[in-house]
Backbone as numpy.savetxt, mean C-alpha at the origin, in Angstrom:
# Nx Ny Nz CAx CAy CAz Cx Cy Cz
-27.37 -46.52 47.28 -26.56 -45.46 47.21 -25.94 -45.09 45.62
-26.14 -43.96 45.83 -26.29 -43.44 44.49 -24.97 -43.29 43.77
-25.31 -43.28 42.26 -24.36 -43.98 41.26 -23.28 -42.61 41.13
-22.20 -42.92 41.35 -21.29 -41.76 40.63 -21.16 -41.81 39.12
-21.19 -40.59 38.74 -20.86 -40.77 37.14 -19.22 -40.54 36.64
-19.09 -41.60 35.57 -17.60 -41.59 35.61 -17.25 -39.85 34.86
-18.05 -39.47 34.30 -17.97 -37.87 33.80 -18.02 -36.65 34.54
-16.88 -35.75 34.97 -17.46 -34.81 35.88 -18.07 -33.79 35.25
-19.35 -33.88 36.38 -20.12 -32.67 36.07 -19.85 -31.34 35.54
-18.42 -31.01 36.23 -18.33 -29.38 36.19 -17.41 -29.40 34.75
-16.98 -29.98 34.02 -16.10 -30.28 32.84 -14.74 -29.21 33.21
-13.93 -30.12 34.30 -12.91 -29.10 34.31 -13.38 -27.85 34.89
-14.09 -27.53 35.23 -14.26 -26.09 35.98 -14.23 -25.75 37.27
-14.20 -27.04 37.80 -14.25 -26.80 39.46 -15.70 -26.22 39.99
-15.98 -26.74 41.55 -16.47 -26.29 41.83 -17.10 -24.81 42.55
-16.34 -24.57 43.16 -15.94 -23.04 43.44 -16.07 -22.05 43.12
-15.17 -21.85 42.03 -14.82 -20.44 41.10 -15.99 -20.98 39.65
-16.72 -20.76 39.77 -17.69 -21.48 38.65 -17.33 -20.81 37.20
-17.50 -21.78 36.24 -16.69 -21.11 34.72 -18.52 -20.68 34.20
-17.96 -18.89 34.52 -19.07 -17.90 33.95 -18.89 -17.93 32.42
-19.76 -17.24 31.91 -19.76 -16.91 30.38 -18.69 -15.93 30.03
-18.69 -14.30 30.22 -17.23 -13.79 30.01 -17.38 -12.47 31.01
-16.82 -12.87 32.42 -16.37 -11.96 33.39 -15.86 -10.85 33.12
-15.27 -10.71 32.17 -14.46 -9.47 32.25 -14.67 -9.23 30.90
-15.85 -9.14 30.09 -16.13 -8.79 28.73 -15.60 -9.31 27.37
-16.26 -9.05 26.65 -15.73 -9.65 25.11 -14.78 -9.10 24.96
-13.60 -9.41 24.06 -12.87 -9.05 22.84 -11.86 -7.79 24.19
-12.00 -6.85 23.60 -11.09 -5.75 24.06 -11.49 -5.13 25.12
-12.68 -5.72 25.70 -13.50 -4.57 26.87 -12.30 -4.51 27.65
-12.21 -3.06 28.45 -11.99 -2.47 29.58 -10.75 -2.10 29.40
-10.28 -1.99 28.31 -8.98 -1.76 27.66 -8.16 -0.26 28.36
-9.51 0.84 28.88 -9.16 1.98 29.56 -9.37 1.90 30.90
-9.91 0.71 31.58 -10.58 0.55 33.05 -9.59 -0.77 33.95
-10.46 -2.00 33.70 -10.10 -3.02 34.36 -8.89 -3.77 33.85
-8.73 -3.80 32.37 -8.07 -4.67 31.63 -6.42 -3.97 30.93
-6.52 -2.68 32.02 -5.83 -1.03 31.26 -4.31 -1.65 31.64
-3.92 -2.76 32.29 -2.07 -2.90 32.43 -2.05 -3.84 31.13
-2.92 -4.97 31.09 -2.37 -5.82 29.49 -2.25 -4.86 28.43
-3.25 -3.87 28.11 -2.93 -2.97 27.43 -1.90 -1.90 27.43
-1.62 -1.38 28.70 -0.45 -0.36 28.84 0.98 -1.29 28.24
1.15 -2.51 28.62 2.06 -3.38 28.79 2.15 -3.77 27.15
1.29 -4.98 26.75 1.69 -5.12 25.58 1.07 -4.63 24.03
0.11 -3.38 24.48 -0.19 -2.49 23.35 -0.06 -1.16 23.75
1.32 -0.40 24.20 1.66 0.82 23.60 1.02 1.62 22.67
0.32 3.21 23.02 -0.08 3.71 21.85 -1.54 2.99 21.51
-2.24 1.90 22.00 -3.45 2.14 21.36 -4.09 3.07 21.42
-4.34 3.70 22.45 -5.44 4.63 22.90 -4.59 6.03 22.63
-5.48 7.03 21.64 -5.31 8.45 21.28 -4.62 8.53 20.61
-4.15 10.03 20.19 -3.87 10.38 18.58 -2.64 10.82 18.58
-2.00 10.81 17.63 -0.98 11.08 17.20 -0.32 12.10 15.99
-0.12 13.43 16.04 -0.06 14.07 14.85 -1.02 15.02 14.65
-0.72 15.27 13.20 -1.54 16.62 13.01 -2.76 15.70 11.63
-4.10 16.21 11.21 -4.28 15.61 10.43 -4.41 16.57 9.04
-4.36 15.66 7.80 -4.13 15.59 6.76 -5.31 15.90 5.96
-5.93 17.00 5.40 -7.14 17.00 4.59 -7.64 16.34 3.65
-6.38 16.87 2.58 -6.38 16.06 1.32 -5.20 15.53 1.30
-5.38 14.10 1.63 -4.16 13.57 1.73 -3.85 12.50 0.14
-2.39 13.00 -0.63 -2.21 12.28 -1.89 -1.79 11.47 -1.23
-2.17 10.08 -1.85 -1.11 8.78 -1.63 -0.18 8.38 -1.66
0.40 8.54 -3.27 1.78 8.79 -3.19 2.26 9.80 -4.30
2.26 10.96 -4.01 2.60 12.18 -4.54 4.12 11.99 -5.65
4.66 10.88 -4.81 6.15 11.24 -5.53 6.56 9.92 -6.70
5.24 9.39 -6.77 5.32 8.31 -7.96 6.10 8.80 -9.05
6.80 8.35 -9.50 7.49 8.72 -11.43 8.17 7.74 -11.80
7.76 6.23 -11.82 8.86 5.36 -12.36 9.14 5.84 -14.09
10.56 5.68 -14.32 10.71 6.13 -15.29 11.42 5.34 -16.24
11.73 5.27 -17.75 12.51 4.27 -18.48 13.34 5.71 -19.37
14.16 4.88 -20.15 14.80 5.80 -20.85 14.35 5.58 -22.13
15.73 6.45 -23.40 15.09 6.89 -24.49 15.30 5.52 -25.44
16.22 4.45 -24.55 16.33 3.59 -25.71 15.32 2.61 -25.38
14.83 2.27 -24.58 13.66 1.43 -24.61 12.33 1.81 -25.39
12.42 3.03 -25.84 11.23 3.08 -26.77 10.91 2.39 -28.04
11.69 2.18 -28.56 11.32 1.34 -29.82 10.63 0.03 -29.25
11.02 -0.67 -28.09 10.24 -2.02 -27.98 9.01 -1.92 -27.36
8.75 -0.63 -27.13 7.44 -0.34 -26.46 6.29 0.31 -27.50
7.19 0.58 -28.52 6.31 1.37 -29.48 5.02 0.64 -30.30
3.67 1.27 -30.47 2.77 0.61 -31.01 2.53 1.44 -32.39
2.57 0.92 -33.57 2.41 1.48 -34.94 2.94 2.99 -34.71
4.01 3.30 -34.03 4.37 4.32 -34.14 4.34 5.54 -32.94
3.26 4.99 -32.01 3.04 5.61 -31.18 3.17 4.99 -29.46
3.70 5.61 -28.30 4.18 5.08 -27.16 3.90 5.79 -26.28
2.79 5.34 -25.55 2.07 6.05 -24.80 3.01 4.93 -23.23
3.35 6.14 -22.62 4.33 5.50 -21.31 3.42 5.02 -20.25
2.51 5.81 -19.84 1.59 5.19 -18.98 0.96 4.29 -19.10
0.37 3.62 -19.93 -0.08 2.28 -20.39 0.73 1.09 -20.28
1.80 1.46 -20.39 3.15 0.60 -19.92 3.90 0.84 -18.40
3.28 1.70 -17.68 3.35 1.81 -16.08 4.87 2.80 -16.08
5.22 3.41 -16.90 6.00 4.39 -16.40 5.62 6.02 -16.93
6.30 6.91 -15.82 5.58 8.29 -16.22 6.55 9.21 -16.59
7.89 8.97 -16.49 8.89 9.88 -16.84 9.79 9.50 -18.20
10.27 9.73 -18.91 11.08 9.60 -20.10 12.18 10.53 -19.67
13.86 9.64 -19.55 14.76 10.36 -19.38 15.88 9.89 -21.10
16.87 10.57 -20.66 17.71 10.42 -22.13 18.67 9.70 -22.20
18.98 8.71 -22.03 19.76 7.79 -21.53 19.76 6.87 -22.76
20.55 6.97 -24.11 20.32 5.69 -25.20 20.25 6.46 -26.05
20.06 5.53 -27.46 19.92 6.43 -28.76 18.74 5.51 -29.46
18.07 6.78 -30.28 16.63 6.10 -30.96 16.85 6.56 -32.66
16.42 5.58 -33.12 16.80 5.63 -34.66 15.21 5.75 -35.40
14.02 5.58 -34.55 12.84 5.59 -35.36 11.82 6.62 -35.06
11.19 7.13 -35.95 10.41 8.51 -35.49 9.40 7.76 -34.49
9.23 8.41 -33.41 7.81 7.99 -32.49 7.28 9.15 -32.09
5.96 9.19 -31.98 5.22 10.02 -30.95 5.19 9.08 -29.57
5.62 10.13 -28.65 5.53 9.75 -26.87 4.73 10.43 -26.55
3.97 9.76 -25.74 2.92 10.40 -24.50 3.41 10.18 -23.47
3.71 11.05 -22.23 4.14 10.97 -21.13 3.77 12.09 -20.43
3.65 11.73 -18.78 4.03 12.88 -17.98 5.08 14.22 -17.71
6.24 13.19 -17.64 7.52 13.96 -18.11 8.37 13.94 -18.68
9.19 14.60 -18.99 9.74 14.25 -20.14 11.50 15.07 -19.95
11.98 14.68 -19.73 13.70 15.47 -19.47 14.14 16.04 -20.88
15.29 17.04 -20.94 15.31 17.82 -22.03 15.98 17.25 -23.09
17.34 16.48 -22.94 17.68 15.65 -23.67 16.95 14.30 -23.97
16.19 13.98 -23.18 15.01 13.04 -23.69 14.17 13.59 -25.19
13.86 14.67 -25.05 13.10 15.59 -25.41 13.93 15.80 -27.16
14.86 16.01 -27.09 15.82 16.41 -27.95 16.28 15.43 -28.95
16.64 14.00 -28.57 16.78 12.85 -28.80 15.30 12.62 -29.83
14.57 12.92 -29.09 13.06 12.15 -30.03 13.01 13.13 -31.08
12.91 14.20 -30.92 12.75 15.21 -32.00 13.74 15.07 -33.31
14.97 14.81 -32.63 16.29 14.85 -33.72 15.91 13.44 -34.49
15.04 12.55 -34.17 15.16 11.25 -34.88 13.76 11.49 -35.80
12.98 13.03 -35.60 11.85 13.03 -36.65 10.46 12.66 -35.62
10.55 12.48 -34.26 9.25 12.06 -33.58 8.83 13.26 -33.12
8.03 13.12 -32.35 7.65 14.42 -31.12 7.41 13.82 -30.05
6.80 14.82 -29.39 6.43 14.36 -27.13 5.36 15.23 -26.98
4.29 14.31 -26.71 3.06 14.83 -26.12 3.26 14.64 -24.29
2.76 15.66 -23.59 2.75 15.67 -22.78 1.30 15.23 -21.82
1.17 14.41 -21.30 -0.57 13.81 -21.02 -0.15 13.86 -19.04
-1.66 14.65 -18.66 -2.02 14.86 -17.04 -1.76 13.36 -16.97
């Protein structure tokens, strides 16, 4: 009599519908063919294009973090304040300044420039 193994030969995959390698393809295969219902139902908008192309896309043109005149003295190095190296782009005019400082910034408001010059300093615009 033949000895029957205690471990199944088919490893839980049955004998009739055999366990084949990748019958529907690997990964996202068939998204526009045999797996279309899944893609349409769970991933709408996965295929196709939307909108217009932007040939010269500027990542963040509105980046303009600002600081005020009253913080300049804490940022000063030997009488010079480079706002860009401290992460600021624009100088605004809130507060008072008592030291004569040279301020380098991309943008400066009119009031801020008046206050810096009145204290004996000067403003340099940098790109």
